[in-house]
Amino acid sequence: MSTLQTLDRGLRALDIVSQRPGGISIAELSAELEVARAIGYRIVATLEAHSLVARMHDGRIRLAVGAALLGSRFRPRLREVTQPLLRDLAQQTSATAFLSTLEGDECVVIAVAEPDSGILRVGYRVGTRHPVSKGAAGIAILAGRPASESDTDAIRRAREDGFSITAGELEHGAVGVAAGVRSPVDHEGMGFETSVGVVAIEGLDTDTAATAVVATAARINSLLDT
């Protein structure tokens, strides 16, 4: 597959900056991109011109309002409906709550909520991605599809139970519980496959979490139907 190197670098730069909430220096960004500092400055200047990044008072780079605006345009109805429900789910389970959607053969986290307190948390953030065949979120999505001979035991079990539970598949010690969200049609007439769930390092009451996750998925489905 042929790609535009300059565009690829700019998008990679955005991804790197997005993972540094405290900001990142141009020198550090250039090093991660494996480019000369002069090229790093040009990439940042271009992103600044489109309000995608901004320089802090100490010269470090962070995401700017343009990035937030782009994010708000991604399936806005789904995000609007789910964010308060994710906050409630995080509080009920004392775990990180998330909403994931399918992109190609990967699960991508598109919304997250953290509990005010509780058990050890997983570094699960918006933009985190992993193979759809691993982790509770992906298995919950696959379980929402028609049965197939290629289904794994985990997918069959999740389809029967109405939720999936996995342990240690994405991060050592992490336990995840997820349920599929019905695939509605967005404003462009395209369906999408999504799941909602929680993840924690230890101490997660999986029975309580499963009940809460399934109820949250049902609530999302009912709100999207209105």
JSON list of C-alpha atoms in Angstrom, two decimals:
[
{"chain": "A", "resi": 1, "resn": "MET", "atom": "CA", "xyz": [0.00, 0.00, 0.00]},
{"chain": "A", "resi": 2, "resn": "SER", "atom": "CA", "xyz": [1.39, 3.39, -1.01]},
{"chain": "A", "resi": 3, "resn": "THR", "atom": "CA", "xyz": [1.18, 6.25, 1.51]},
{"chain": "A", "resi": 4, "resn": "LEU", "atom": "CA", "xyz": [2.13, 9.92, 1.60]},
{"chain": "A", "resi": 5, "resn": "GLN", "atom": "CA", "xyz": [5.13, 10.19, 3.90]},
{"chain": "A", "resi": 6, "resn": "THR", "atom": "CA", "xyz": [4.46, 13.76, 5.01]},
{"chain": "A", "resi": 7, "resn": "LEU", "atom": "CA", "xyz": [0.81, 13.07, 5.81]},
{"chain": "A", "resi": 8, "resn": "ASP", "atom": "CA", "xyz": [1.77, 9.85, 7.57]},
{"chain": "A", "resi": 9, "resn": "ARG", "atom": "CA", "xyz": [4.23, 11.74, 9.77]},
{"chain": "A", "resi": 10, "resn": "GLY", "atom": "CA", "xyz": [1.66, 14.38, 10.61]},
{"chain": "A", "resi": 11, "resn": "LEU", "atom": "CA", "xyz": [-0.92, 11.80, 11.64]},
{"chain": "A", "resi": 12, "resn": "ARG", "atom": "CA", "xyz": [1.65, 9.88, 13.66]},
{"chain": "A", "resi": 13, "resn": "ALA", "atom": "CA", "xyz": [2.62, 13.15, 15.35]},
{"chain": "A", "resi": 14, "resn": "LEU", "atom": "CA", "xyz": [-1.02, 13.76, 16.32]},
{"chain": "A", "resi": 15, "resn": "ASP", "atom": "CA", "xyz": [-1.26, 10.26, 17.76]},
{"chain": "A", "resi": 16, "resn": "ILE", "atom": "CA", "xyz": [1.92, 10.76, 19.81]},
{"chain": "A", "resi": 17, "resn": "VAL", "atom": "CA", "xyz": [0.79, 14.15, 21.12]},
{"chain": "A", "resi": 18, "resn": "SER", "atom": "CA", "xyz": [-2.62, 12.72, 22.02]},
{"chain": "A", "resi": 19, "resn": "GLN", "atom": "CA", "xyz": [-0.93, 10.22, 24.33]},
{"chain": "A", "resi": 20, "resn": "ARG", "atom": "CA", "xyz": [0.94, 12.95, 26.22]},
{"chain": "A", "resi": 21, "resn": "PRO", "atom": "CA", "xyz": [-1.67, 14.89, 28.22]},
{"chain": "A", "resi": 22, "resn": "GLY", "atom": "CA", "xyz": [1.14, 16.86, 29.85]},
{"chain": "A", "resi": 23, "resn": "GLY", "atom": "CA", "xyz": [2.55, 17.90, 26.49]},
{"chain": "A", "resi": 24, "resn": "ILE", "atom": "CA", "xyz": [5.66, 16.88, 24.58]},
{"chain": "A", "resi": 25, "resn": "SER", "atom": "CA", "xyz": [8.65, 18.89, 23.38]},
{"chain": "A", "resi": 26, "resn": "ILE", "atom": "CA", "xyz": [9.44, 19.20, 19.70]},
{"chain": "A", "resi": 27, "resn": "ALA", "atom": "CA", "xyz": [12.77, 17.47, 20.34]},
{"chain": "A", "resi": 28, "resn": "GLU", "atom": "CA", "xyz": [10.98, 14.51, 21.96]},
{"chain": "A", "resi": 29, "resn": "LEU", "atom": "CA", "xyz": [8.37, 14.40, 19.20]},
{"chain": "A", "resi": 30, "resn": "SER", "atom": "CA", "xyz": [11.04, 14.48, 16.50]},
{"chain": "A", "resi": 31, "resn": "ALA", "atom": "CA", "xyz": [12.90, 11.64, 18.20]},
{"chain": "A", "resi": 32, "resn": "GLU", "atom": "CA", "xyz": [9.76, 9.49, 18.34]},
{"chain": "A", "resi": 33, "resn": "LEU", "atom": "CA", "xyz": [9.04, 10.23, 14.68]},
{"chain": "A", "resi": 34, "resn": "GLU", "atom": "CA", "xyz": [12.70, 9.52, 13.85]},
{"chain": "A", "resi": 35, "resn": "VAL", "atom": "CA", "xyz": [13.05, 12.78, 11.92]},
{"chain": "A", "resi": 36, "resn": "ALA", "atom": "CA", "xyz": [15.38, 15.76, 12.17]},
{"chain": "A", "resi": 37, "resn": "ARG", "atom": "CA", "xyz": [14.29, 18.49, 14.56]},
{"chain": "A", "resi": 38, "resn": "ALA", "atom": "CA", "xyz": [13.85, 20.91, 11.64]},
{"chain": "A", "resi": 39, "resn": "ILE", "atom": "CA", "xyz": [11.28, 18.54, 10.12]},
{"chain": "A", "resi": 40, "resn": "GLY", "atom": "CA", "xyz": [9.61, 18.19, 13.52]},
{"chain": "A", "resi": 41, "resn": "TYR", "atom": "CA", "xyz": [9.21, 21.98, 13.69]},
{"chain": "A", "resi": 42, "resn": "ARG", "atom": "CA", "xyz": [7.61, 22.02, 10.23]},
{"chain": "A", "resi": 43, "resn": "ILE", "atom": "CA", "xyz": [5.18, 19.24, 11.15]},
{"chain": "A", "resi": 44, "resn": "VAL", "atom": "CA", "xyz": [4.17, 21.07, 14.32]},
{"chain": "A", "resi": 45, "resn": "ALA", "atom": "CA", "xyz": [3.81, 24.38, 12.48]},
{"chain": "A", "resi": 46, "resn": "THR", "atom": "CA", "xyz": [1.47, 22.73, 9.97]},
{"chain": "A", "resi": 47, "resn": "LEU", "atom": "CA", "xyz": [-0.64, 21.14, 12.68]},
{"chain": "A", "resi": 48, "resn": "GLU", "atom": "CA", "xyz": [-0.73, 24.46, 14.55]},
{"chain": "A", "resi": 49, "resn": "ALA", "atom": "CA", "xyz": [-1.99, 26.23, 11.42]},
{"chain": "A", "resi": 50, "resn": "HIS", "atom": "CA", "xyz": [-5.01, 23.93, 11.48]},
{"chain": "A", "resi": 51, "resn": "SER", "atom": "CA", "xyz": [-5.53, 24.30, 15.26]},
{"chain": "A", "resi": 52, "resn": "LEU", "atom": "CA", "xyz": [-4.83, 20.61, 15.81]},
{"chain": "A", "resi": 53, "resn": "VAL", "atom": "CA", "xyz": [-1.97, 21.26, 18.26]},
{"chain": "A", "resi": 54, "resn": "ALA", "atom": "CA", "xyz": [-0.90, 24.25, 20.32]},
{"chain": "A", "resi": 55, "resn": "ARG", "atom": "CA", "xyz": [2.26, 25.27, 22.18]},
{"chain": "A", "resi": 56, "resn": "MET", "atom": "CA", "xyz": [2.10, 25.65, 25.94]},
{"chain": "A", "resi": 57, "resn": "HIS", "atom": "CA", "xyz": [3.90, 28.43, 27.80]},
{"chain": "A", "resi": 58, "resn": "ASP", "atom": "CA", "xyz": [6.93, 26.17, 28.22]},
{"chain": "A", "resi": 59, "resn": "GLY", "atom": "CA", "xyz": [7.06, 25.33, 24.52]},
{"chain": "A", "resi": 60, "resn": "ARG", "atom": "CA", "xyz": [5.64, 21.84, 24.88]},
{"chain": "A", "resi": 61, "resn": "ILE", "atom": "CA", "xyz": [3.02, 20.67, 22.39]},
{"chain": "A", "resi": 62, "resn": "ARG", "atom": "CA", "xyz": [-0.48, 19.50, 23.27]},
{"chain": "A", "resi": 63, "resn": "LEU", "atom": "CA", "xyz": [-3.69, 18.83, 21.40]},
{"chain": "A", "resi": 64, "resn": "ALA", "atom": "CA", "xyz": [-5.71, 21.93, 20.51]},
{"chain": "A", "resi": 65, "resn": "VAL", "atom": "CA", "xyz": [-9.35, 22.75, 19.91]},
{"chain": "A", "resi": 66, "resn": "GLY", "atom": "CA", "xyz": [-9.28, 21.54, 16.29]},
{"chain": "A", "resi": 67, "resn": "ALA", "atom": "CA", "xyz": [-8.62, 17.99, 17.44]},
{"chain": "A", "resi": 68, "resn": "ALA", "atom": "CA", "xyz": [-11.52, 18.16, 19.89]},
{"chain": "A", "resi": 69, "resn": "LEU", "atom": "CA", "xyz": [-13.79, 19.47, 17.14]},
{"chain": "A", "resi": 70, "resn": "LEU", "atom": "CA", "xyz": [-12.89, 16.59, 14.85]},
{"chain": "A", "resi": 71, "resn": "GLY", "atom": "CA", "xyz": [-13.53, 14.12, 17.65]},
{"chain": "A", "resi": 72, "resn": "SER", "atom": "CA", "xyz": [-16.93, 15.61, 18.39]},
{"chain": "A", "resi": 73, "resn": "ARG", "atom": "CA", "xyz": [-17.99, 14.96, 14.80]},
{"chain": "A", "resi": 74, "resn": "PHE", "atom": "CA", "xyz": [-17.33, 11.21, 15.06]},
{"chain": "A", "resi": 75, "resn": "ARG", "atom": "CA", "xyz": [-20.69, 9.52, 15.58]},
{"chain": "A", "resi": 76, "resn": "PRO", "atom": "CA", "xyz": [-21.88, 12.37, 17.80]},
{"chain": "A", "resi": 77, "resn": "ARG", "atom": "CA", "xyz": [-25.22, 10.77, 18.68]},
{"chain": "A", "resi": 78, "resn": "LEU", "atom": "CA", "xyz": [-23.51, 7.62, 19.96]},
{"chain": "A", "resi": 79, "resn": "ARG", "atom": "CA", "xyz": [-21.04, 9.62, 22.06]},
{"chain": "A", "resi": 80, "resn": "GLU", "atom": "CA", "xyz": [-23.78, 11.91, 23.36]},
{"chain": "A", "resi": 81, "resn": "VAL", "atom": "CA", "xyz": [-25.89, 8.97, 24.49]},
{"chain": "A", "resi": 82, "resn": "THR", "atom": "CA", "xyz": [-23.11, 6.88, 26.00]},
{"chain": "A", "resi": 83, "resn": "GLN", "atom": "CA", "xyz": [-20.88, 9.30, 27.94]},
{"chain": "A", "resi": 84, "resn": "PRO", "atom": "CA", "xyz": [-23.19, 9.80, 30.96]},
{"chain": "A", "resi": 85, "resn": "LEU", "atom": "CA", "xyz": [-23.96, 6.08, 30.97]},
{"chain": "A", "resi": 86, "resn": "LEU", "atom": "CA", "xyz": [-20.24, 5.28, 30.99]},
{"chain": "A", "resi": 87, "resn": "ARG", "atom": "CA", "xyz": [-19.75, 7.55, 33.99]},
{"chain": "A", "resi": 88, "resn": "ASP", "atom": "CA", "xyz": [-22.53, 5.71, 35.84]},
{"chain": "A", "resi": 89, "resn": "LEU", "atom": "CA", "xyz": [-21.07, 2.33, 34.83]},
{"chain": "A", "resi": 90, "resn": "ALA", "atom": "CA", "xyz": [-17.62, 3.30, 36.09]},
{"chain": "A", "resi": 91, "resn": "GLN", "atom": "CA", "xyz": [-19.08, 4.35, 39.43]},
{"chain": "A", "resi": 92, "resn": "GLN", "atom": "CA", "xyz": [-21.18, 1.18, 39.78]},
{"chain": "A", "resi": 93, "resn": "THR", "atom": "CA", "xyz": [-18.24, -1.15, 39.13]},
{"chain": "A", "resi": 94, "resn": "SER", "atom": "CA", "xyz": [-15.32, 0.97, 40.42]},
{"chain": "A", "resi": 95, "resn": "ALA", "atom": "CA", "xyz": [-13.59, 0.18, 37.14]},
{"chain": "A", "resi": 96, "resn": "THR", "atom": "CA", "xyz": [-12.70, 1.95, 33.90]},
{"chain": "A", "resi": 97, "resn": "ALA", "atom": "CA", "xyz": [-15.75, 1.97, 31.61]},
{"chain": "A", "resi": 98, "resn": "PHE", "atom": "CA", "xyz": [-15.33, 2.14, 27.85]},
{"chain": "A", "resi": 99, "resn": "LEU", "atom": "CA", "xyz": [-17.09, 2.14, 24.52]},
{"chain": "A", "resi": 100, "resn": "SER", "atom": "CA", "xyz": [-15.32, 0.41, 21.62]},
{"chain": "A", "resi": 101, "resn": "THR", "atom": "CA", "xyz": [-16.13, 0.22, 17.94]},
{"chain": "A", "resi": 102, "resn": "LEU", "atom": "CA", "xyz": [-14.86, -1.98, 15.14]},
{"chain": "A", "resi": 103, "resn": "GLU", "atom": "CA", "xyz": [-12.43, -0.52, 12.62]},
{"chain": "A", "resi": 104, "resn": "GLY", "atom": "CA", "xyz": [-11.22, -3.09, 10.12]},
{"chain": "A", "resi": 105, "resn": "ASP", "atom": "CA", "xyz": [-10.03, -6.03, 12.20]},
{"chain": "A", "resi": 106, "resn": "GLU", "atom": "CA", "xyz": [-9.33, -3.94, 15.30]},
{"chain": "A", "resi": 107, "resn": "CYS", "atom": "CA", "xyz": [-11.33, -2.69, 18.27]},
{"chain": "A", "resi": 108, "resn": "VAL", "atom": "CA", "xyz": [-10.84, 1.02, 18.91]},
{"chain": "A", "resi": 109, "resn": "VAL", "atom": "CA", "xyz": [-11.83, 2.75, 22.14]},
{"chain": "A", "resi": 110, "resn": "ILE", "atom": "CA", "xyz": [-13.90, 5.86, 21.35]},
{"chain": "A", "resi": 111, "resn": "ALA", "atom": "CA", "xyz": [-15.08, 6.88, 24.84]},
{"chain": "A", "resi": 112, "resn": "VAL", "atom": "CA", "xyz": [-13.85, 6.27, 28.39]},
{"chain": "A", "resi": 113, "resn": "ALA", "atom": "CA", "xyz": [-14.97, 7.10, 31.93]},
{"chain": "A", "resi": 114, "resn": "GLU", "atom": "CA", "xyz": [-12.99, 6.58, 35.14]},
{"chain": "A", "resi": 115, "resn": "PRO", "atom": "CA", "xyz": [-14.45, 5.93, 38.61]},
{"chain": "A", "resi": 116, "resn": "ASP", "atom": "CA", "xyz": [-13.82, 8.48, 41.34]},
{"chain": "A", "resi": 117, "resn": "SER", "atom": "CA", "xyz": [-12.10, 5.81, 43.40]},
{"chain": "A", "resi": 118, "resn": "GLY", "atom": "CA", "xyz": [-11.68, 2.08, 43.58]},
{"chain": "A", "resi": 119, "resn": "ILE", "atom": "CA", "xyz": [-9.43, -0.72, 42.43]},
{"chain": "A", "resi": 120, "resn": "LEU", "atom": "CA", "xyz": [-6.30, -0.38, 40.33]},
{"chain": "A", "resi": 121, "resn": "ARG", "atom": "CA", "xyz": [-7.04, 1.04, 36.89]},
{"chain": "A", "resi": 122, "resn": "VAL", "atom": "CA", "xyz": [-5.93, 0.03, 33.42]},
{"chain": "A", "resi": 123, "resn": "GLY", "atom": "CA", "xyz": [-4.33, 2.55, 31.07]},
{"chain": "A", "resi": 124, "resn": "TYR", "atom": "CA", "xyz": [-7.31, 2.38, 28.71]},
{"chain": "A", "resi": 125, "resn": "ARG", "atom": "CA", "xyz": [-7.75, 5.63, 26.83]},
{"chain": "A", "resi": 126, "resn": "VAL", "atom": "CA", "xyz": [-9.56, 6.93, 23.76]},
{"chain": "A", "resi": 127, "resn": "GLY", "atom": "CA", "xyz": [-7.71, 5.69, 20.70]},
{"chain": "A", "resi": 128, "resn": "THR", "atom": "CA", "xyz": [-6.48, 2.45, 22.31]},
{"chain": "A", "resi": 129, "resn": "ARG", "atom": "CA", "xyz": [-6.77, -0.35, 19.77]},
{"chain": "A", "resi": 130, "resn": "HIS", "atom": "CA", "xyz": [-6.29, -4.09, 19.76]},
{"chain": "A", "resi": 131, "resn": "PRO", "atom": "CA", "xyz": [-7.21, -7.10, 17.57]},
{"chain": "A", "resi": 132, "resn": "VAL", "atom": "CA", "xyz": [-10.94, -7.78, 17.60]},
{"chain": "A", "resi": 133, "resn": "SER", "atom": "CA", "xyz": [-10.22, -11.43, 18.37]},
{"chain": "A", "resi": 134, "resn": "LYS", "atom": "CA", "xyz": [-8.69, -10.52, 21.76]},
{"chain": "A", "resi": 135, "resn": "GLY", "atom": "CA", "xyz": [-10.19, -8.85, 24.80]},
{"chain": "A", "resi": 136, "resn": "ALA", "atom": "CA", "xyz": [-13.75, -8.68, 26.06]},
{"chain": "A", "resi": 137, "resn": "ALA", "atom": "CA", "xyz": [-14.70, -5.74, 23.83]},
{"chain": "A", "resi": 138, "resn": "GLY", "atom": "CA", "xyz": [-13.82, -7.51, 20.60]},
{"chain": "A", "resi": 139, "resn": "ILE", "atom": "CA", "xyz": [-15.33, -10.84, 21.58]},
{"chain": "A", "resi": 140, "resn": "ALA", "atom": "CA", "xyz": [-18.59, -9.08, 22.54]},
{"chain": "A", "resi": 141, "resn": "ILE", "atom": "CA", "xyz": [-18.71, -7.51, 19.08]},
{"chain": "A", "resi": 142, "resn": "LEU", "atom": "CA", "xyz": [-18.03, -10.82, 17.32]},
{"chain": "A", "resi": 143, "resn": "ALA", "atom": "CA", "xyz": [-20.69, -12.53, 19.45]},
{"chain": "A", "resi": 144, "resn": "GLY", "atom": "CA", "xyz": [-23.23, -10.08, 18.01]},
{"chain": "A", "resi": 145, "resn": "ARG", "atom": "CA", "xyz": [-22.74, -11.51, 14.55]},
{"chain": "A", "resi": 146, "resn": "PRO", "atom": "CA", "xyz": [-24.57, -14.54, 13.14]},
{"chain": "A", "resi": 147, "resn": "ALA", "atom": "CA", "xyz": [-23.09, -17.86, 14.30]},
{"chain": "A", "resi": 148, "resn": "SER", "atom": "CA", "xyz": [-20.24, -19.19, 12.18]},
{"chain": "A", "resi": 149, "resn": "GLU", "atom": "CA", "xyz": [-18.22, -22.39, 12.08]},
{"chain": "A", "resi": 150, "resn": "SER", "atom": "CA", "xyz": [-15.11, -20.28, 12.64]},
{"chain": "A", "resi": 151, "resn": "ASP", "atom": "CA", "xyz": [-16.39, -18.93, 15.98]},
{"chain": "A", "resi": 152, "resn": "THR", "atom": "CA", "xyz": [-14.15, -19.64, 18.95]},
{"chain": "A", "resi": 153, "resn": "ASP", "atom": "CA", "xyz": [-15.46, -21.09, 22.19]},
{"chain": "A", "resi": 154, "resn": "ALA", "atom": "CA", "xyz": [-15.17, -17.63, 23.76]},
{"chain": "A", "resi": 155, "resn": "ILE", "atom": "CA", "xyz": [-17.41, -16.12, 21.07]},
{"chain": "A", "resi": 156, "resn": "ARG", "atom": "CA", "xyz": [-19.98, -18.92, 21.41]},
{"chain": "A", "resi": 157, "resn": "ARG", "atom": "CA", "xyz": [-20.02, -18.52, 25.19]},
{"chain": "A", "resi": 158, "resn": "ALA", "atom": "CA", "xyz": [-20.42, -14.76, 24.94]},
{"chain": "A", "resi": 159, "resn": "ARG", "atom": "CA", "xyz": [-23.29, -15.15, 22.49]},
{"chain": "A", "resi": 160, "resn": "GLU", "atom": "CA", "xyz": [-25.02, -17.54, 24.89]},
{"chain": "A", "resi": 161, "resn": "ASP", "atom": "CA", "xyz": [-24.36, -15.46, 28.02]},
{"chain": "A", "resi": 162, "resn": "GLY", "atom": "CA", "xyz": [-25.00, -12.05, 26.47]},
{"chain": "A", "resi": 163, "resn": "PHE", "atom": "CA", "xyz": [-21.60, -10.76, 27.60]},
{"chain": "A", "resi": 164, "resn": "SER", "atom": "CA", "xyz": [-17.91, -11.68, 27.45]},
{"chain": "A", "resi": 165, "resn": "ILE", "atom": "CA", "xyz": [-15.28, -11.95, 30.19]},
{"chain": "A", "resi": 166, "resn": "THR", "atom": "CA", "xyz": [-11.56, -12.15, 29.51]},
{"chain": "A", "resi": 167, "resn": "ALA", "atom": "CA", "xyz": [-8.51, -12.09, 31.77]},
{"chain": "A", "resi": 168, "resn": "GLY", "atom": "CA", "xyz": [-4.94, -11.14, 30.88]},
{"chain": "A", "resi": 169, "resn": "GLU", "atom": "CA", "xyz": [-5.45, -11.10, 27.10]},
{"chain": "A", "resi": 170, "resn": "LEU", "atom": "CA", "xyz": [-4.46, -7.47, 26.55]},
{"chain": "A", "resi": 171, "resn": "GLU", "atom": "CA", "xyz": [-2.58, -6.63, 29.74]},
{"chain": "A", "resi": 172, "resn": "HIS", "atom": "CA", "xyz": [-1.23, -8.88, 32.46]},
{"chain": "A", "resi": 173, "resn": "GLY", "atom": "CA", "xyz": [-3.69, -9.06, 35.33]},
{"chain": "A", "resi": 174, "resn": "ALA", "atom": "CA", "xyz": [-6.40, -7.08, 33.54]},
{"chain": "A", "resi": 175, "resn": "VAL", "atom": "CA", "xyz": [-9.95, -8.42, 33.61]},
{"chain": "A", "resi": 176, "resn": "GLY", "atom": "CA", "xyz": [-12.53, -7.13, 31.15]},
{"chain": "A", "resi": 177, "resn": "VAL", "atom": "CA", "xyz": [-16.28, -7.55, 30.85]},
{"chain": "A", "resi": 178, "resn": "ALA", "atom": "CA", "xyz": [-18.19, -6.33, 27.78]},
{"chain": "A", "resi": 179, "resn": "ALA", "atom": "CA", "xyz": [-21.53, -6.61, 26.00]},
{"chain": "A", "resi": 180, "resn": "GLY", "atom": "CA", "xyz": [-22.40, -5.83, 22.42]},
{"chain": "A", "resi": 181, "resn": "VAL", "atom": "CA", "xyz": [-24.41, -2.79, 21.43]},
{"chain": "A", "resi": 182, "resn": "ARG", "atom": "CA", "xyz": [-26.86, -3.26, 18.61]},
{"chain": "A", "resi": 183, "resn": "SER", "atom": "CA", "xyz": [-25.50, -1.95, 15.32]},
{"chain": "A", "resi": 184, "resn": "PRO", "atom": "CA", "xyz": [-27.62, 1.11, 14.46]},
{"chain": "A", "resi": 185, "resn": "VAL", "atom": "CA", "xyz": [-27.31, 3.11, 11.25]},
{"chain": "A", "resi": 186, "resn": "ASP", "atom": "CA", "xyz": [-25.51, 6.44, 11.47]},
{"chain": "A", "resi": 187, "resn": "HIS", "atom": "CA", "xyz": [-26.40, 9.70, 9.69]},
{"chain": "A", "resi": 188, "resn": "GLU", "atom": "CA", "xyz": [-24.58, 8.48, 6.56]},
{"chain": "A", "resi": 189, "resn": "GLY", "atom": "CA", "xyz": [-26.64, 5.31, 6.38]},
{"chain": "A", "resi": 190, "resn": "MET", "atom": "CA", "xyz": [-23.78, 3.09, 7.55]},
{"chain": "A", "resi": 191, "resn": "GLY", "atom": "CA", "xyz": [-23.99, 0.58, 10.38]},
{"chain": "A", "resi": 192, "resn": "PHE", "atom": "CA", "xyz": [-21.24, 0.08, 12.93]},
{"chain": "A", "resi": 193, "resn": "GLU", "atom": "CA", "xyz": [-20.36, -2.62, 15.44]},
{"chain": "A", "resi": 194, "resn": "THR", "atom": "CA", "xyz": [-19.83, -1.52, 19.02]},
{"chain": "A", "resi": 195, "resn": "SER", "atom": "CA", "xyz": [-19.48, -2.85, 22.55]},
{"chain": "A", "resi": 196, "resn": "VAL", "atom": "CA", "xyz": [-19.56, -1.36, 26.04]},
{"chain": "A", "resi": 197, "resn": "GLY", "atom": "CA", "xyz": [-17.66, -2.70, 29.01]},
{"chain": "A", "resi": 198, "resn": "VAL", "atom": "CA", "xyz": [-15.38, -2.26, 31.99]},
{"chain": "A", "resi": 199, "resn": "VAL", "atom": "CA", "xyz": [-11.78, -3.23, 32.70]},
{"chain": "A", "resi": 200, "resn": "ALA", "atom": "CA", "xyz": [-9.69, -3.33, 35.87]},
{"chain": "A", "resi": 201, "resn": "ILE", "atom": "CA", "xyz": [-6.41, -4.77, 37.06]},
{"chain": "A", "resi": 202, "resn": "GLU", "atom": "CA", "xyz": [-7.69, -6.58, 40.14]},
{"chain": "A", "resi": 203, "resn": "GLY", "atom": "CA", "xyz": [-10.63, -6.88, 42.47]},
{"chain": "A", "resi": 204, "resn": "LEU", "atom": "CA", "xyz": [-13.32, -6.66, 39.79]},
{"chain": "A", "resi": 205, "resn": "ASP", "atom": "CA", "xyz": [-16.57, -8.34, 40.85]},
{"chain": "A", "resi": 206, "resn": "THR", "atom": "CA", "xyz": [-17.33, -9.93, 37.48]},
{"chain": "A", "resi": 207, "resn": "ASP", "atom": "CA", "xyz": [-20.90, -10.92, 38.39]},
{"chain": "A", "resi": 208, "resn": "THR", "atom": "CA", "xyz": [-21.77, -7.35, 39.36]},
{"chain": "A", "resi": 209, "resn": "ALA", "atom": "CA", "xyz": [-19.87, -6.01, 36.37]},
{"chain": "A", "resi": 210, "resn": "ALA", "atom": "CA", "xyz": [-21.64, -8.33, 33.93]},
{"chain": "A", "resi": 211, "resn": "THR", "atom": "CA", "xyz": [-25.05, -7.31, 35.22]},
{"chain": "A", "resi": 212, "resn": "ALA", "atom": "CA", "xyz": [-24.16, -3.60, 35.02]},
{"chain": "A", "resi": 213, "resn": "VAL", "atom": "CA", "xyz": [-22.60, -3.88, 31.56]},
{"chain": "A", "resi": 214, "resn": "VAL", "atom": "CA", "xyz": [-25.55, -5.77, 30.07]},
{"chain": "A", "resi": 215, "resn": "ALA", "atom": "CA", "xyz": [-27.96, -3.22, 31.56]},
{"chain": "A", "resi": 216, "resn": "THR", "atom": "CA", "xyz": [-25.88, -0.35, 30.14]},
{"chain": "A", "resi": 217, "resn": "ALA", "atom": "CA", "xyz": [-25.82, -1.95, 26.68]},
{"chain": "A", "resi": 218, "resn": "ALA", "atom": "CA", "xyz": [-29.61, -2.33, 26.79]},
{"chain": "A", "resi": 219, "resn": "ARG", "atom": "CA", "xyz": [-29.98, 1.32, 27.86]},
{"chain": "A", "resi": 220, "resn": "ILE", "atom": "CA", "xyz": [-27.77, 2.48, 25.00]},
{"chain": "A", "resi": 221, "resn": "ASN", "atom": "CA", "xyz": [-29.80, 0.43, 22.53]},
{"chain": "A", "resi": 222, "resn": "SER", "atom": "CA", "xyz": [-33.09, 1.91, 23.78]},
{"chain": "A", "resi": 223, "resn": "LEU", "atom": "CA", "xyz": [-31.76, 5.48, 23.63]},
{"chain": "A", "resi": 224, "resn": "LEU", "atom": "CA", "xyz": [-30.38, 5.04, 20.12]},
{"chain": "A", "resi": 225, "resn": "ASP", "atom": "CA", "xyz": [-33.78, 3.78, 18.99]},
{"chain": "A", "resi": 226, "resn": "THR", "atom": "CA", "xyz": [-35.52, 6.98, 20.13]}
]
